[in-house]
Amino acid sequence: MKFAILGSGTGSNAKAILDAWKAGQLGKAEPVAIFSDKRDAPILRFGEVYGVPARYLDPGRFRTKLDPEAEQCYINAIRAAGADWVVLAGFMRVIKPAFLDAFPKRILNLHPSLLPSFKGLDGIGQAWDYGVKVTGCTVHYVTADLDGGPIIDQQAVRIEEGDTRETLEAKVHAAEHTLLPKVIARLSLS
Ligand code: GRF
């Protein structure tokens, strides 16, 4: 199972995946490329650190999706890297049907809530503001239904007395860093 990681930001989940890989804990999965739609995204720095090719790919003229030419460019780059799976680790653009069709049932997303609760942006803040006592994170297949594809696995996080929005964020991110590599490893062995 060769996969590309797509991200727009910090890349802490990309780092968790790459650390698991280096530690021999990613089953038969192998990260073969990292791509970002942000030229200066910190996630791109992991390329050199871990010896995985990493580069910026121009997303085109839209803000929340790839334009059709950019989409084809992403598909070509992922294929050229030898990847047949795609892991979205904080990739802040909606994936449209042409991209989905290029990797059917082979695009994973990580979302920082227990779906189907708190879809969309700032899943952690939404859960905090709502006042739920348990939230967490979800890994799911990507479909045309935003944050609505089939759930693969979830990890719960309890909101304790004394937690703040910041401590909750740290707890959910820590859960993500455990869950995502575990799911990738499991899928690679199935
Ligand atoms: C994560 O919270 C993930 O659930 C969401 O975007 C965030 C990415 O964080 N989709 P990072 O860039 O991996 O640190």
PDB file of C-alpha atoms and ligand atoms in Angstrom:
ATOM      1  CA  MET A   1       0.000   0.000   0.000  1.00  0.00           C
ATOM      2  CA  LYS A   2       1.812   3.079  -1.253  1.00  0.00           C
ATOM      3  CA  PHE A   3       0.216   6.355  -0.312  1.00  0.00           C
ATOM      4  CA  ALA A   4       0.581  10.096  -0.730  1.00  0.00           C
ATOM      5  CA  ILE A   5      -0.045  12.515   2.118  1.00  0.00           C
ATOM      6  CA  LEU A   6      -1.850  15.771   1.313  1.00  0.00           C
ATOM      7  CA  GLY A   7      -1.841  18.605   3.828  1.00  0.00           C
ATOM      8  CA  SER A   8      -2.155  22.358   4.072  1.00  0.00           C
ATOM      9  CA  GLY A   9      -0.716  23.153   7.470  1.00  0.00           C
ATOM     10  CA  THR A  10       1.335  22.061  10.428  1.00  0.00           C
ATOM     11  CA  GLY A  11       1.562  18.445   9.444  1.00  0.00           C
ATOM     12  CA  SER A  12       1.563  17.001  12.952  1.00  0.00           C
ATOM     13  CA  ASN A  13      -0.460  14.060  11.659  1.00  0.00           C
ATOM     14  CA  ALA A  14       1.899  13.607   8.730  1.00  0.00           C
ATOM     15  CA  LYS A  15       4.709  13.506  11.296  1.00  0.00           C
ATOM     16  CA  ALA A  16       2.855  10.883  13.338  1.00  0.00           C
ATOM     17  CA  ILE A  17       2.453   8.734  10.211  1.00  0.00           C
ATOM     18  CA  LEU A  18       6.104   9.165   9.223  1.00  0.00           C
ATOM     19  CA  ASP A  19       7.309   8.390  12.763  1.00  0.00           C
ATOM     20  CA  ALA A  20       5.174   5.234  12.823  1.00  0.00           C
ATOM     21  CA  TRP A  21       6.627   4.238   9.454  1.00  0.00           C
ATOM     22  CA  LYS A  22      10.214   4.794  10.629  1.00  0.00           C
ATOM     23  CA  ALA A  23       9.432   2.780  13.767  1.00  0.00           C
ATOM     24  CA  GLY A  24       8.159  -0.116  11.659  1.00  0.00           C
ATOM     25  CA  GLN A  25       4.595   0.379  12.911  1.00  0.00           C
ATOM     26  CA  LEU A  26       2.830   1.121   9.649  1.00  0.00           C
ATOM     27  CA  GLY A  27       2.255  -2.449   8.499  1.00  0.00           C
ATOM     28  CA  LYS A  28       2.827  -2.772   4.773  1.00  0.00           C
ATOM     29  CA  ALA A  29       2.024   0.885   4.152  1.00  0.00           C
ATOM     30  CA  GLU A  30       4.654   3.168   2.713  1.00  0.00           C
ATOM     31  CA  PRO A  31       4.432   6.955   2.320  1.00  0.00           C
ATOM     32  CA  VAL A  32       5.851   7.832  -1.103  1.00  0.00           C
ATOM     33  CA  ALA A  33       5.040  11.533  -1.427  1.00  0.00           C
ATOM     34  CA  ILE A  34       3.850  14.611   0.437  1.00  0.00           C
ATOM     35  CA  PHE A  35       1.970  17.330  -1.418  1.00  0.00           C
ATOM     36  CA  SER A  36       0.659  20.663  -0.221  1.00  0.00           C
ATOM     37  CA  ASP A  37      -1.524  23.378  -1.717  1.00  0.00           C
ATOM     38  CA  LYS A  38       0.344  25.934   0.434  1.00  0.00           C
ATOM     39  CA  ARG A  39       3.772  26.898  -0.810  1.00  0.00           C
ATOM     40  CA  ASP A  40       5.192  27.497   2.678  1.00  0.00           C
ATOM     41  CA  ALA A  41       3.269  24.835   4.619  1.00  0.00           C
ATOM     42  CA  PRO A  42       5.326  23.370   7.492  1.00  0.00           C
ATOM     43  CA  ILE A  43       4.189  19.887   6.393  1.00  0.00           C
ATOM     44  CA  LEU A  44       6.548  20.148   3.402  1.00  0.00           C
ATOM     45  CA  ARG A  45       9.567  20.278   5.717  1.00  0.00           C
ATOM     46  CA  PHE A  46       9.009  16.651   6.674  1.00  0.00           C
ATOM     47  CA  GLY A  47      10.003  15.578   3.184  1.00  0.00           C
ATOM     48  CA  GLU A  48      13.661  16.194   3.785  1.00  0.00           C
ATOM     49  CA  VAL A  49      13.598  14.994   7.383  1.00  0.00           C
ATOM     50  CA  TYR A  50      12.075  11.631   6.498  1.00  0.00           C
ATOM     51  CA  GLY A  51      13.431  11.200   2.976  1.00  0.00           C
ATOM     52  CA  VAL A  52      10.025  11.339   1.283  1.00  0.00           C
ATOM     53  CA  PRO A  53       9.628  13.622  -1.764  1.00  0.00           C
ATOM     54  CA  ALA A  54       7.575  16.661  -0.782  1.00  0.00           C
ATOM     55  CA  ARG A  55       6.385  19.541  -2.904  1.00  0.00           C
ATOM     56  CA  TYR A  56       3.896  22.290  -3.385  1.00  0.00           C
ATOM     57  CA  LEU A  57       1.301  21.787  -6.099  1.00  0.00           C
ATOM     58  CA  ASP A  58      -0.558  24.840  -7.336  1.00  0.00           C
ATOM     59  CA  PRO A  59      -4.241  24.490  -6.375  1.00  0.00           C
ATOM     60  CA  GLY A  60      -5.455  26.965  -9.006  1.00  0.00           C
ATOM     61  CA  ARG A  61      -7.768  29.893  -8.648  1.00  0.00           C
ATOM     62  CA  PHE A  62     -10.297  28.705  -6.063  1.00  0.00           C
ATOM     63  CA  ARG A  63     -10.020  28.926  -2.293  1.00  0.00           C
ATOM     64  CA  THR A  64     -11.871  25.845  -1.106  1.00  0.00           C
ATOM     65  CA  LYS A  65     -11.406  23.375  -3.955  1.00  0.00           C
ATOM     66  CA  LEU A  66      -8.903  22.524  -6.683  1.00  0.00           C
ATOM     67  CA  ASP A  67      -9.646  23.899 -10.100  1.00  0.00           C
ATOM     68  CA  PRO A  68     -10.043  21.193 -12.784  1.00  0.00           C
ATOM     69  CA  GLU A  69      -6.533  21.553 -14.207  1.00  0.00           C
ATOM     70  CA  ALA A  70      -4.971  21.584 -10.768  1.00  0.00           C
ATOM     71  CA  GLU A  71      -7.028  18.541  -9.854  1.00  0.00           C
ATOM     72  CA  GLN A  72      -5.591  16.653 -12.834  1.00  0.00           C
ATOM     73  CA  CYS A  73      -2.132  17.803 -11.855  1.00  0.00           C
ATOM     74  CA  TYR A  74      -2.642  16.407  -8.326  1.00  0.00           C
ATOM     75  CA  ILE A  75      -3.925  13.107  -9.718  1.00  0.00           C
ATOM     76  CA  ASN A  76      -0.961  12.831 -12.103  1.00  0.00           C
ATOM     77  CA  ALA A  77       1.573  13.700  -9.397  1.00  0.00           C
ATOM     78  CA  ILE A  78       0.110  11.151  -6.984  1.00  0.00           C
ATOM     79  CA  ARG A  79       0.178   8.450  -9.660  1.00  0.00           C
ATOM     80  CA  ALA A  80       3.674   9.426 -10.807  1.00  0.00           C
ATOM     81  CA  ALA A  81       4.858   8.998  -7.212  1.00  0.00           C
ATOM     82  CA  GLY A  82       3.592   5.424  -7.365  1.00  0.00           C
ATOM     83  CA  ALA A  83       0.827   5.973  -4.817  1.00  0.00           C
ATOM     84  CA  ASP A  84      -2.530   4.276  -5.101  1.00  0.00           C
ATOM     85  CA  TRP A  85      -3.870   5.573  -1.779  1.00  0.00           C
ATOM     86  CA  VAL A  86      -4.243   9.153  -0.567  1.00  0.00           C
ATOM     87  CA  VAL A  87      -4.271  10.297   3.046  1.00  0.00           C
ATOM     88  CA  LEU A  88      -5.684  13.749   3.720  1.00  0.00           C
ATOM     89  CA  ALA A  89      -3.926  15.068   6.810  1.00  0.00           C
ATOM     90  CA  GLY A  90      -5.275  18.564   7.227  1.00  0.00           C
ATOM     91  CA  PHE A  91      -5.828  19.216   3.511  1.00  0.00           C
ATOM     92  CA  MET A  92      -8.164  22.209   3.524  1.00  0.00           C
ATOM     93  CA  ARG A  93      -9.897  21.716   0.184  1.00  0.00           C
ATOM     94  CA  VAL A  94     -12.977  19.792  -0.815  1.00  0.00           C
ATOM     95  CA  ILE A  95     -12.205  16.756  -2.990  1.00  0.00           C
ATOM     96  CA  LYS A  96     -14.396  16.667  -6.079  1.00  0.00           C
ATOM     97  CA  PRO A  97     -15.697  13.662  -8.102  1.00  0.00           C
ATOM     98  CA  ALA A  98     -12.879  13.526 -10.696  1.00  0.00           C
ATOM     99  CA  PHE A  99     -10.334  13.131  -7.890  1.00  0.00           C
ATOM    100  CA  LEU A 100     -12.529  10.651  -6.026  1.00  0.00           C
ATOM    101  CA  ASP A 101     -12.977   8.583  -9.192  1.00  0.00           C
ATOM    102  CA  ALA A 102      -9.217   8.439  -9.718  1.00  0.00           C
ATOM    103  CA  PHE A 103      -8.734   6.693  -6.339  1.00  0.00           C
ATOM    104  CA  PRO A 104     -12.017   4.939  -5.612  1.00  0.00           C
ATOM    105  CA  LYS A 105     -12.417   4.079  -1.920  1.00  0.00           C
ATOM    106  CA  ARG A 106      -8.751   4.857  -1.483  1.00  0.00           C
ATOM    107  CA  ILE A 107      -8.822   8.363  -0.060  1.00  0.00           C
ATOM    108  CA  LEU A 108      -8.797   8.687   3.729  1.00  0.00           C
ATOM    109  CA  ASN A 109      -9.586  11.750   5.797  1.00  0.00           C
ATOM    110  CA  LEU A 110      -9.025  12.562   9.426  1.00  0.00           C
ATOM    111  CA  HIS A 111     -11.589  14.729  11.178  1.00  0.00           C
ATOM    112  CA  PRO A 112     -11.270  16.149  14.706  1.00  0.00           C
ATOM    113  CA  SER A 113     -14.672  15.101  16.050  1.00  0.00           C
ATOM    114  CA  LEU A 114     -16.750  11.984  16.494  1.00  0.00           C
ATOM    115  CA  LEU A 115     -18.607  12.105  13.180  1.00  0.00           C
ATOM    116  CA  PRO A 116     -21.388  12.578  12.288  1.00  0.00           C
ATOM    117  CA  SER A 117     -21.243  15.281  14.969  1.00  0.00           C
ATOM    118  CA  PHE A 118     -19.461  18.538  14.233  1.00  0.00           C
ATOM    119  CA  LYS A 119     -18.731  18.252  10.534  1.00  0.00           C
ATOM    120  CA  GLY A 120     -16.901  21.033   8.716  1.00  0.00           C
ATOM    121  CA  LEU A 121     -14.431  23.557  10.011  1.00  0.00           C
ATOM    122  CA  ASP A 122     -13.200  23.640  13.617  1.00  0.00           C
ATOM    123  CA  GLY A 123     -14.674  20.367  14.827  1.00  0.00           C
ATOM    124  CA  ILE A 124     -12.912  20.781  18.167  1.00  0.00           C
ATOM    125  CA  GLY A 125     -14.234  24.320  18.725  1.00  0.00           C
ATOM    126  CA  GLN A 126     -17.734  23.240  17.724  1.00  0.00           C
ATOM    127  CA  ALA A 127     -17.662  20.408  20.281  1.00  0.00           C
ATOM    128  CA  TRP A 128     -16.272  22.737  22.969  1.00  0.00           C
ATOM    129  CA  ASP A 129     -18.892  25.403  22.295  1.00  0.00           C
ATOM    130  CA  TYR A 130     -21.698  22.842  22.318  1.00  0.00           C
ATOM    131  CA  GLY A 131     -20.547  21.534  25.667  1.00  0.00           C
ATOM    132  CA  VAL A 132     -20.406  17.822  24.894  1.00  0.00           C
ATOM    133  CA  LYS A 133     -18.619  15.673  27.439  1.00  0.00           C
ATOM    134  CA  VAL A 134     -17.124  13.242  24.941  1.00  0.00           C
ATOM    135  CA  THR A 135     -15.642  14.116  21.584  1.00  0.00           C
ATOM    136  CA  GLY A 136     -12.706  12.677  19.658  1.00  0.00           C
ATOM    137  CA  CYS A 137     -11.547  12.020  16.133  1.00  0.00           C
ATOM    138  CA  THR A 138     -12.593   9.996  13.125  1.00  0.00           C
ATOM    139  CA  VAL A 139     -10.865   8.417  10.135  1.00  0.00           C
ATOM    140  CA  HIS A 140     -13.240   7.916   7.221  1.00  0.00           C
ATOM    141  CA  TYR A 141     -13.280   7.278   3.506  1.00  0.00           C
ATOM    142  CA  VAL A 142     -13.741  10.439   1.487  1.00  0.00           C
ATOM    143  CA  THR A 143     -16.863  10.678  -0.639  1.00  0.00           C
ATOM    144  CA  ALA A 144     -18.690  13.564  -2.289  1.00  0.00           C
ATOM    145  CA  ASP A 145     -20.566  14.005   0.996  1.00  0.00           C
ATOM    146  CA  LEU A 146     -18.354  16.376   3.022  1.00  0.00           C
ATOM    147  CA  ASP A 147     -17.111  14.601   6.191  1.00  0.00           C
ATOM    148  CA  GLY A 148     -19.852  12.057   5.496  1.00  0.00           C
ATOM    149  CA  GLY A 149     -18.042   9.060   3.993  1.00  0.00           C
ATOM    150  CA  PRO A 150     -18.006   5.618   5.635  1.00  0.00           C
ATOM    151  CA  ILE A 151     -16.333   5.665   9.042  1.00  0.00           C
ATOM    152  CA  ILE A 152     -13.318   3.382   9.428  1.00  0.00           C
ATOM    153  CA  ASP A 153     -12.445   4.047  13.063  1.00  0.00           C
ATOM    154  CA  GLN A 154     -12.819   6.583  15.844  1.00  0.00           C
ATOM    155  CA  GLN A 155     -11.115   7.454  19.093  1.00  0.00           C
ATOM    156  CA  ALA A 156     -13.003   9.108  21.922  1.00  0.00           C
ATOM    157  CA  VAL A 157     -11.699  11.907  24.120  1.00  0.00           C
ATOM    158  CA  ARG A 158     -13.442  12.819  27.375  1.00  0.00           C
ATOM    159  CA  ILE A 159     -13.784  16.467  28.329  1.00  0.00           C
ATOM    160  CA  GLU A 160     -12.852  16.629  31.998  1.00  0.00           C
ATOM    161  CA  GLU A 161     -13.387  19.353  34.540  1.00  0.00           C
ATOM    162  CA  GLY A 162     -10.546  21.798  34.258  1.00  0.00           C
ATOM    163  CA  ASP A 163     -10.153  21.268  30.525  1.00  0.00           C
ATOM    164  CA  THR A 164      -9.950  24.393  28.406  1.00  0.00           C
ATOM    165  CA  ARG A 165     -10.400  24.727  24.700  1.00  0.00           C
ATOM    166  CA  GLU A 166      -6.602  24.546  24.420  1.00  0.00           C
ATOM    167  CA  THR A 167      -6.204  21.390  26.524  1.00  0.00           C
ATOM    168  CA  LEU A 168      -9.053  19.813  24.584  1.00  0.00           C
ATOM    169  CA  GLU A 169      -7.305  20.625  21.327  1.00  0.00           C
ATOM    170  CA  ALA A 170      -4.133  19.002  22.592  1.00  0.00           C
ATOM    171  CA  LYS A 171      -6.043  15.881  23.680  1.00  0.00           C
ATOM    172  CA  VAL A 172      -7.867  15.515  20.361  1.00  0.00           C
ATOM    173  CA  HIS A 173      -4.649  16.003  18.400  1.00  0.00           C
ATOM    174  CA  ALA A 174      -2.896  13.388  20.541  1.00  0.00           C
ATOM    175  CA  ALA A 175      -5.763  10.981  19.799  1.00  0.00           C
ATOM    176  CA  GLU A 176      -5.439  11.733  16.080  1.00  0.00           C
ATOM    177  CA  HIS A 177      -1.734  10.977  16.169  1.00  0.00           C
ATOM    178  CA  THR A 178      -2.487   7.506  17.533  1.00  0.00           C
ATOM    179  CA  LEU A 179      -5.565   6.736  15.458  1.00  0.00           C
ATOM    180  CA  LEU A 180      -4.441   7.656  11.946  1.00  0.00           C
ATOM    181  CA  PRO A 181      -1.235   5.546  11.809  1.00  0.00           C
ATOM    182  CA  LYS A 182      -3.117   2.649  13.425  1.00  0.00           C
ATOM    183  CA  VAL A 183      -5.833   2.762  10.748  1.00  0.00           C
ATOM    184  CA  ILE A 184      -3.310   2.997   7.899  1.00  0.00           C
ATOM    185  CA  ALA A 185      -1.362   0.033   9.283  1.00  0.00           C
ATOM    186  CA  ARG A 186      -4.551  -2.006   9.634  1.00  0.00           C
ATOM    187  CA  LEU A 187      -5.741  -1.220   6.108  1.00  0.00           C
ATOM    188  CA  SER A 188      -2.343  -2.140   4.682  1.00  0.00           C
ATOM    189  CA  LEU A 189      -2.570  -5.584   6.233  1.00  0.00           C
ATOM    190  CA  SER A 190      -6.155  -6.328   5.229  1.00  0.00           C
TER     191      SER A 190
HETATM  192  C1  GRF B   1      -6.313  17.809  12.186  1.00  0.00           C
HETATM  193  O1  GRF B   1      -6.944  18.225  13.355  1.00  0.00           O
HETATM  194  C2  GRF B   1      -7.264  17.042  11.310  1.00  0.00           C
HETATM  195  O2  GRF B   1      -8.267  16.375  12.020  1.00  0.00           O
HETATM  196  C3  GRF B   1      -7.885  18.130  10.477  1.00  0.00           C
HETATM  197  O3  GRF B   1      -6.842  19.041  10.248  1.00  0.00           O
HETATM  198  C4  GRF B   1      -5.903  18.986  11.319  1.00  0.00           C
HETATM  199  C5  GRF B   1      -4.543  18.848  10.719  1.00  0.00           C
HETATM  200  O4  GRF B   1      -3.524  19.052  11.656  1.00  0.00           O
HETATM  201  N1  GRF B   1      -8.468  17.575   9.282  1.00  0.00           N
HETATM  202  P1  GRF B   1      -2.024  18.769  11.274  1.00  0.00           P
HETATM  203  O5  GRF B   1      -1.666  19.665  10.085  1.00  0.00           O
HETATM  204  O6  GRF B   1      -1.873  17.324  10.926  1.00  0.00           O
HETATM  205  O7  GRF B   1      -1.231  19.148  12.486  1.00  0.00           O
END
